[in-house]
Amino acid sequence: MTAESVIDTQGDQTAARTPVTVRASLSPSRAADFKTCPLLYRFRSIDRLPERPTIEQARGTLVHAVLERLFDLPAPTRTPESAGDLVAPQWDRLVTEEPELAELFAGDDAAGVEGFLRSAAALLEGYFAVEDPRRLEPAEREALISAVVDDELLIRGYLDRLDVAPDGALRVVDYKTGGAPREAFEARALFQLKFYALVLWRTRGVVPRVLRLLYLKDAEVCDYAPDAEELVRFERTVVALWRAIEQATARQDFRPRPSRLCDWCSHQSRCPSFGGTPPPFPVAAAAPDPLVDARSRPATPGADE
Ligand code: SF4
């Protein structure tokens, strides 16, 4: 890796803290890609092959947007009706910002979009079945958090929501909107949450008390309580993962690892496990810009983000 950046240890390039030199960055989604399937990582992070958004991903993006805006409203007005009222305007905003989303419904009549908006509203009902946002005041939403580990690796990503209790306890909340079987993605989801927990611990000195997955389709909550020893081990795993990525890049050797998640992969036609051939390894990939890819959505081979 050649690109380097001087950055403070909390990822804020303007803050006056002791700078360190980082030479690579890793987001939870990209790390999870490599863990899931090295070839998938290559397609996404090195070849940068485009992936057309799916309806499920678009619905996930929309529901995340509504839930983020919901907390802009005064607490007593955060009702299911208010959330429902946000659906169409947020969809309009997303389509304006990402016109390719509109292509999902190209050729459909208005009923297609209306049905889609109704399905998003149904997921929001799942949200209200498990939480009452009138009783919550999140500390952060859609926040980019980052930390440097191993003196040179910047780990960063966007968390959906961070709640801070009066006693300072942290709760990381991630909304899951996909219709894919939960068991196929739960390990990946937990990996991402531990990633955020590690960043928060390293930057704030506090191990989050709860990592919470909210499964909106099933209206279920999955809580996990990490501890410091576990996060130390997890940090070693992340660093080892990055070293494996560096090694694979140097060798131009990213192998497919077929699993259930292949059903949600956009790249089967190029994958040797499905009779395809990957494109030539990009020349520029010998020195990719490693300080990109913090964004965690859309990323999963599937619909859960
Ligand atoms: S189809 Fe499966 S094995 Fe092939 S790149 Fe995608 S996730 Fe990997």
Short mmCIF file of C-alpha atoms and ligand atoms in Angstrom, two decimals:
data_model
loop_
_atom_site.label_atom_id
_atom_site.label_comp_id
_atom_site.label_asym_id
_atom_site.label_seq_id
_atom_site.Cartn_x
_atom_site.Cartn_y
_atom_site.Cartn_z
CA MET A 1 0.00 0.00 0.00
CA THR A 2 1.37 3.38 -0.83
CA ALA A 3 -1.25 5.97 0.03
CA GLU A 4 -0.90 7.37 3.48
CA SER A 5 -2.69 9.97 5.45
CA VAL A 6 -1.93 11.80 8.64
CA ILE A 7 -4.96 11.74 10.83
CA ASP A 8 -5.73 12.14 14.47
CA THR A 9 -6.51 9.08 16.47
CA GLN A 10 -10.24 9.72 16.45
CA GLY A 11 -10.43 10.15 12.72
CA ASP A 12 -11.09 13.87 12.92
CA GLN A 13 -8.63 15.55 10.63
CA THR A 14 -9.27 18.97 12.12
CA ALA A 15 -8.90 18.18 15.78
CA ALA A 16 -5.68 19.05 17.58
CA ARG A 17 -4.69 15.69 18.87
CA THR A 18 -1.53 13.66 18.45
CA PRO A 19 -1.41 12.75 14.77
CA VAL A 20 -0.52 9.28 13.60
CA THR A 21 0.23 8.10 10.12
CA VAL A 22 -2.28 5.64 8.76
CA ARG A 23 -1.64 3.76 5.58
CA ALA A 24 -4.89 1.90 5.16
CA SER A 25 -8.51 1.97 6.19
CA LEU A 26 -11.09 -0.70 6.54
CA SER A 27 -14.83 -0.49 6.93
CA PRO A 28 -16.87 -3.21 8.59
CA SER A 29 -18.64 -3.96 5.31
CA ARG A 30 -15.42 -4.42 3.37
CA ALA A 31 -13.89 -6.48 6.18
CA ALA A 32 -17.00 -8.63 6.29
CA ASP A 33 -16.84 -9.01 2.50
CA PHE A 34 -13.33 -10.46 2.73
CA LYS A 35 -14.33 -12.70 5.60
CA THR A 36 -17.38 -13.91 3.68
CA CYS A 37 -15.64 -14.37 0.34
CA PRO A 38 -12.25 -12.94 -0.73
CA LEU A 39 -13.37 -12.79 -4.35
CA LEU A 40 -16.42 -10.75 -3.38
CA TYR A 41 -14.06 -8.31 -1.64
CA ARG A 42 -11.99 -8.08 -4.82
CA PHE A 43 -15.03 -7.43 -7.03
CA ARG A 44 -16.27 -4.69 -4.75
CA SER A 45 -13.13 -3.03 -3.43
CA ILE A 46 -10.51 -3.60 -6.13
CA ASP A 47 -12.40 -4.04 -9.41
CA ARG A 48 -15.08 -1.70 -8.06
CA LEU A 49 -17.67 -3.40 -10.18
CA PRO A 50 -20.99 -1.58 -10.11
CA GLU A 51 -23.92 -3.25 -8.40
CA ARG A 52 -27.41 -2.28 -9.31
CA PRO A 53 -29.41 -1.59 -6.19
CA THR A 54 -32.10 -4.14 -5.50
CA ILE A 55 -35.61 -3.36 -4.33
CA GLU A 56 -34.73 -4.72 -0.89
CA GLN A 57 -31.66 -2.51 -0.63
CA ALA A 58 -33.70 0.51 -1.75
CA ARG A 59 -36.33 -0.30 0.86
CA GLY A 60 -33.60 -0.60 3.50
CA THR A 61 -32.12 2.75 2.53
CA LEU A 62 -35.56 4.36 2.65
CA VAL A 63 -36.45 2.93 6.05
CA HIS A 64 -33.09 3.99 7.49
CA ALA A 65 -33.68 7.51 6.14
CA VAL A 66 -37.15 7.68 7.69
CA LEU A 67 -35.90 6.45 11.06
CA GLU A 68 -33.08 8.97 11.01
CA ARG A 69 -35.46 11.86 10.26
CA LEU A 70 -38.03 10.63 12.75
CA PHE A 71 -35.71 11.66 15.55
CA ASP A 72 -35.58 15.21 14.18
CA LEU A 73 -39.20 15.55 15.28
CA PRO A 74 -40.14 16.59 18.83
CA ALA A 75 -40.29 13.46 20.96
CA PRO A 76 -44.09 13.45 21.57
CA THR A 77 -44.75 13.52 17.81
CA ARG A 78 -42.65 10.49 16.90
CA THR A 79 -45.65 8.34 16.17
CA PRO A 80 -46.30 5.64 13.56
CA GLU A 81 -48.38 8.19 11.65
CA SER A 82 -45.50 10.70 11.59
CA ALA A 83 -43.14 8.00 10.38
CA GLY A 84 -45.63 7.04 7.68
CA ASP A 85 -45.82 10.67 6.59
CA LEU A 86 -42.06 10.71 6.09
CA VAL A 87 -41.96 7.75 3.71
CA ALA A 88 -42.94 9.40 0.43
CA PRO A 89 -40.94 12.64 0.93
CA GLN A 90 -37.85 10.66 1.92
CA TRP A 91 -38.24 8.46 -1.15
CA ASP A 92 -38.48 11.56 -3.34
CA ARG A 93 -35.31 12.92 -1.74
CA LEU A 94 -33.43 9.65 -2.23
CA VAL A 95 -34.46 9.40 -5.88
CA THR A 96 -33.31 12.98 -6.46
CA GLU A 97 -29.94 12.20 -4.89
CA GLU A 98 -29.58 8.73 -6.45
CA PRO A 99 -31.53 8.71 -9.74
CA GLU A 100 -30.63 5.05 -10.37
CA LEU A 101 -33.13 4.16 -7.64
CA ALA A 102 -35.93 5.33 -9.93
CA GLU A 103 -34.76 2.79 -12.53
CA LEU A 104 -35.92 0.02 -10.19
CA PHE A 105 -39.45 0.96 -11.17
CA ALA A 106 -38.84 1.87 -14.80
CA GLY A 107 -41.71 0.50 -16.83
CA ASP A 108 -43.90 0.01 -13.75
CA ASP A 109 -47.06 2.01 -13.33
CA ALA A 110 -47.60 4.14 -10.24
CA ALA A 111 -48.92 1.10 -8.39
CA GLY A 112 -45.41 -0.38 -8.38
CA VAL A 113 -43.93 2.54 -6.45
CA GLU A 114 -46.99 2.76 -4.20
CA GLY A 115 -46.64 -0.90 -3.29
CA PHE A 116 -42.97 -0.34 -2.55
CA LEU A 117 -43.76 2.60 -0.28
CA ARG A 118 -46.38 0.53 1.50
CA SER A 119 -43.85 -2.23 2.09
CA ALA A 120 -41.48 0.32 3.63
CA ALA A 121 -44.30 1.54 5.87
CA ALA A 122 -44.90 -2.06 6.94
CA LEU A 123 -41.29 -2.34 8.09
CA LEU A 124 -41.76 0.81 10.11
CA GLU A 125 -44.66 -0.87 11.87
CA GLY A 126 -42.16 -3.55 12.85
CA TYR A 127 -39.97 -0.82 14.29
CA PHE A 128 -42.77 0.61 16.43
CA ALA A 129 -43.55 -2.87 17.69
CA VAL A 130 -40.14 -3.08 19.34
CA GLU A 131 -39.31 0.53 20.26
CA ASP A 132 -41.07 3.69 21.32
CA PRO A 133 -39.04 6.55 19.83
CA ARG A 134 -40.91 9.05 22.01
CA ARG A 135 -38.92 7.68 24.94
CA LEU A 136 -35.53 7.88 23.22
CA GLU A 137 -33.11 10.70 22.55
CA PRO A 138 -30.29 9.22 20.48
CA ALA A 139 -26.86 10.74 20.96
CA GLU A 140 -25.88 10.12 17.35
CA ARG A 141 -27.50 8.95 14.12
CA GLU A 142 -25.86 7.86 10.88
CA ALA A 143 -22.58 8.87 12.45
CA LEU A 144 -19.17 8.23 10.95
CA ILE A 145 -16.90 6.88 13.64
CA SER A 146 -13.28 5.87 13.28
CA ALA A 147 -10.22 4.78 15.21
CA VAL A 148 -6.66 3.77 14.45
CA VAL A 149 -5.62 0.29 15.49
CA ASP A 150 -2.23 -1.38 15.25
CA ASP A 151 -0.74 2.13 14.86
CA GLU A 152 -1.52 2.34 11.14
CA LEU A 153 -4.91 0.88 10.26
CA LEU A 154 -7.86 3.25 10.28
CA ILE A 155 -11.11 1.43 10.96
CA ARG A 156 -14.25 3.39 10.32
CA GLY A 157 -17.88 3.08 9.47
CA TYR A 158 -21.32 4.60 9.83
CA LEU A 159 -23.43 3.42 12.71
CA ASP A 160 -27.20 3.71 12.52
CA ARG A 161 -27.70 5.01 16.02
CA LEU A 162 -25.87 5.47 19.29
CA ASP A 163 -27.78 5.83 22.54
CA VAL A 164 -26.04 7.13 25.64
CA ALA A 165 -27.62 6.48 29.03
CA PRO A 166 -27.42 9.07 31.85
CA ASP A 167 -24.69 6.94 33.47
CA GLY A 168 -22.65 7.09 30.25
CA ALA A 169 -23.43 3.55 29.11
CA LEU A 170 -23.39 3.18 25.31
CA ARG A 171 -25.86 1.24 23.21
CA VAL A 172 -25.12 0.73 19.52
CA VAL A 173 -28.28 0.15 17.47
CA ASP A 174 -28.40 -1.28 13.96
CA TYR A 175 -31.63 -1.54 11.95
CA LYS A 176 -32.00 -4.67 9.86
CA THR A 177 -34.58 -4.41 7.12
CA GLY A 178 -33.84 -7.31 4.81
CA GLY A 179 -36.10 -10.17 4.01
CA ALA A 180 -33.22 -12.64 3.75
CA PRO A 181 -33.08 -15.42 6.35
CA ARG A 182 -31.64 -13.90 9.47
CA GLU A 183 -29.36 -16.85 10.24
CA ALA A 184 -27.60 -16.30 6.92
CA PHE A 185 -26.57 -12.80 7.93
CA GLU A 186 -26.51 -12.70 11.72
CA ALA A 187 -22.80 -13.50 12.03
CA ARG A 188 -22.05 -10.73 9.56
CA ALA A 189 -24.31 -8.30 11.40
CA LEU A 190 -22.66 -9.07 14.72
CA PHE A 191 -19.23 -8.68 13.14
CA GLN A 192 -20.22 -5.17 12.06
CA LEU A 193 -21.53 -4.26 15.49
CA LYS A 194 -18.34 -5.49 17.17
CA PHE A 195 -16.43 -3.36 14.72
CA TYR A 196 -18.32 -0.29 15.95
CA ALA A 197 -17.87 -1.40 19.56
CA LEU A 198 -14.12 -1.60 19.00
CA VAL A 199 -14.02 1.90 17.49
CA LEU A 200 -16.06 3.34 20.37
CA TRP A 201 -13.95 1.60 22.97
CA ARG A 202 -10.70 2.79 21.39
CA THR A 203 -11.89 6.39 20.99
CA ARG A 204 -14.01 6.87 24.12
CA GLY A 205 -12.53 4.35 26.49
CA VAL A 206 -15.93 2.78 27.10
CA VAL A 207 -16.99 -0.69 26.06
CA PRO A 208 -20.58 -0.39 24.78
CA ARG A 209 -22.94 -2.07 27.19
CA VAL A 210 -25.25 -3.33 24.45
CA LEU A 211 -24.98 -4.03 20.74
CA ARG A 212 -28.55 -4.15 19.49
CA LEU A 213 -29.87 -5.52 16.22
CA LEU A 214 -33.44 -4.48 15.44
CA TYR A 215 -35.01 -6.85 12.93
CA LEU A 216 -37.87 -4.79 11.59
CA LYS A 217 -39.47 -7.41 9.40
CA ASP A 218 -39.80 -9.83 12.31
CA ALA A 219 -40.21 -7.08 14.92
CA GLU A 220 -37.50 -8.68 17.01
CA VAL A 221 -34.59 -7.41 19.07
CA CYS A 222 -31.26 -9.17 19.40
CA ASP A 223 -28.99 -7.77 22.14
CA TYR A 224 -25.38 -8.64 22.63
CA ALA A 225 -23.10 -7.49 25.45
CA PRO A 226 -19.42 -7.38 24.49
CA ASP A 227 -16.55 -7.23 26.98
CA ALA A 228 -13.08 -5.75 26.78
CA GLU A 229 -11.26 -9.08 26.44
CA GLU A 230 -13.47 -9.98 23.53
CA LEU A 231 -12.78 -6.65 21.84
CA VAL A 232 -9.03 -7.16 22.28
CA ARG A 233 -9.39 -10.47 20.45
CA PHE A 234 -11.62 -8.87 17.87
CA GLU A 235 -9.03 -6.15 17.24
CA ARG A 236 -6.45 -8.84 16.55
CA THR A 237 -8.89 -10.46 14.14
CA VAL A 238 -9.44 -7.19 12.26
CA VAL A 239 -5.70 -6.54 11.96
CA ALA A 240 -5.10 -10.11 10.79
CA LEU A 241 -7.88 -9.70 8.27
CA TRP A 242 -6.25 -6.57 6.91
CA ARG A 243 -2.89 -8.32 6.63
CA ALA A 244 -4.59 -11.14 4.73
CA ILE A 245 -6.15 -8.56 2.39
CA GLU A 246 -2.73 -6.96 1.81
CA GLN A 247 -1.23 -10.37 1.08
CA ALA A 248 -4.01 -11.33 -1.30
CA THR A 249 -3.63 -7.99 -3.10
CA ALA A 250 0.12 -8.44 -3.48
CA ARG A 251 -0.44 -11.94 -4.86
CA GLN A 252 -3.51 -10.93 -6.85
CA ASP A 253 -5.09 -13.99 -5.33
CA PHE A 254 -8.69 -13.62 -4.19
CA ARG A 255 -10.47 -16.95 -4.13
CA PRO A 256 -14.21 -17.54 -4.17
CA ARG A 257 -15.71 -18.97 -1.02
CA PRO A 258 -19.17 -20.22 -1.94
CA SER A 259 -21.82 -20.14 0.77
CA ARG A 260 -25.51 -19.45 1.21
CA LEU A 261 -24.70 -15.79 0.72
CA CYS A 262 -23.96 -16.48 -2.97
CA ASP A 263 -27.74 -16.33 -3.49
CA TRP A 264 -27.51 -12.59 -2.83
CA CYS A 265 -24.27 -11.93 -4.74
CA SER A 266 -24.46 -9.69 -7.83
CA HIS A 267 -21.33 -11.21 -9.35
CA GLN A 268 -22.17 -14.84 -9.97
CA SER A 269 -21.68 -14.40 -13.73
CA ARG A 270 -18.00 -13.52 -13.11
CA CYS A 271 -17.43 -16.07 -10.37
CA PRO A 272 -15.53 -19.30 -11.13
CA SER A 273 -17.76 -21.13 -8.65
CA PHE A 274 -20.63 -20.41 -11.04
CA GLY A 275 -18.72 -21.04 -14.27
CA GLY A 276 -17.71 -17.40 -14.74
CA THR A 277 -14.34 -15.73 -15.24
CA PRO A 278 -13.21 -12.68 -13.23
CA PRO A 279 -11.98 -9.69 -15.23
CA PRO A 280 -8.20 -9.16 -15.47
CA PHE A 281 -6.76 -7.94 -12.20
CA PRO A 282 -6.68 -4.14 -12.45
CA VAL A 283 -3.15 -2.78 -12.83
CA ALA A 284 -3.90 0.13 -10.52
CA ALA A 285 -5.00 -2.27 -7.81
CA ALA A 286 -1.38 -2.86 -6.87
CA ALA A 287 -1.67 0.52 -5.19
CA PRO A 288 -5.35 1.14 -4.46
CA ASP A 289 -6.40 4.16 -2.51
CA PRO A 290 -6.90 2.48 0.82
CA LEU A 291 -8.47 5.50 2.50
CA VAL A 292 -11.86 4.98 0.98
CA ASP A 293 -14.80 2.72 1.58
CA ALA A 294 -15.91 3.86 4.96
CA ARG A 295 -19.53 3.75 3.90
CA SER A 296 -21.32 0.67 5.08
CA ARG A 297 -24.30 0.73 2.73
CA PRO A 298 -25.11 -0.76 0.33
CA ALA A 299 -22.72 -3.60 0.84
CA THR A 300 -24.03 -6.93 1.90
CA PRO A 301 -24.52 -9.59 -0.70
CA GLY A 302 -28.15 -9.40 0.08
CA ALA A 303 -30.70 -7.14 1.44
CA ASP A 304 -30.04 -6.55 5.04
CA GLU A 305 -28.57 -3.10 4.98
S1 SF4 B 1 -20.99 -15.88 -6.04
FE1 SF4 B 1 -20.38 -16.53 -3.99
S2 SF4 B 1 -18.31 -17.35 -4.23
FE2 SF4 B 1 -18.75 -16.13 -6.05
S3 SF4 B 1 -17.98 -14.07 -5.61
FE3 SF4 B 1 -20.13 -14.08 -5.03
S4 SF4 B 1 -20.12 -14.61 -2.83
FE4 SF4 B 1 -18.11 -15.19 -3.67
#
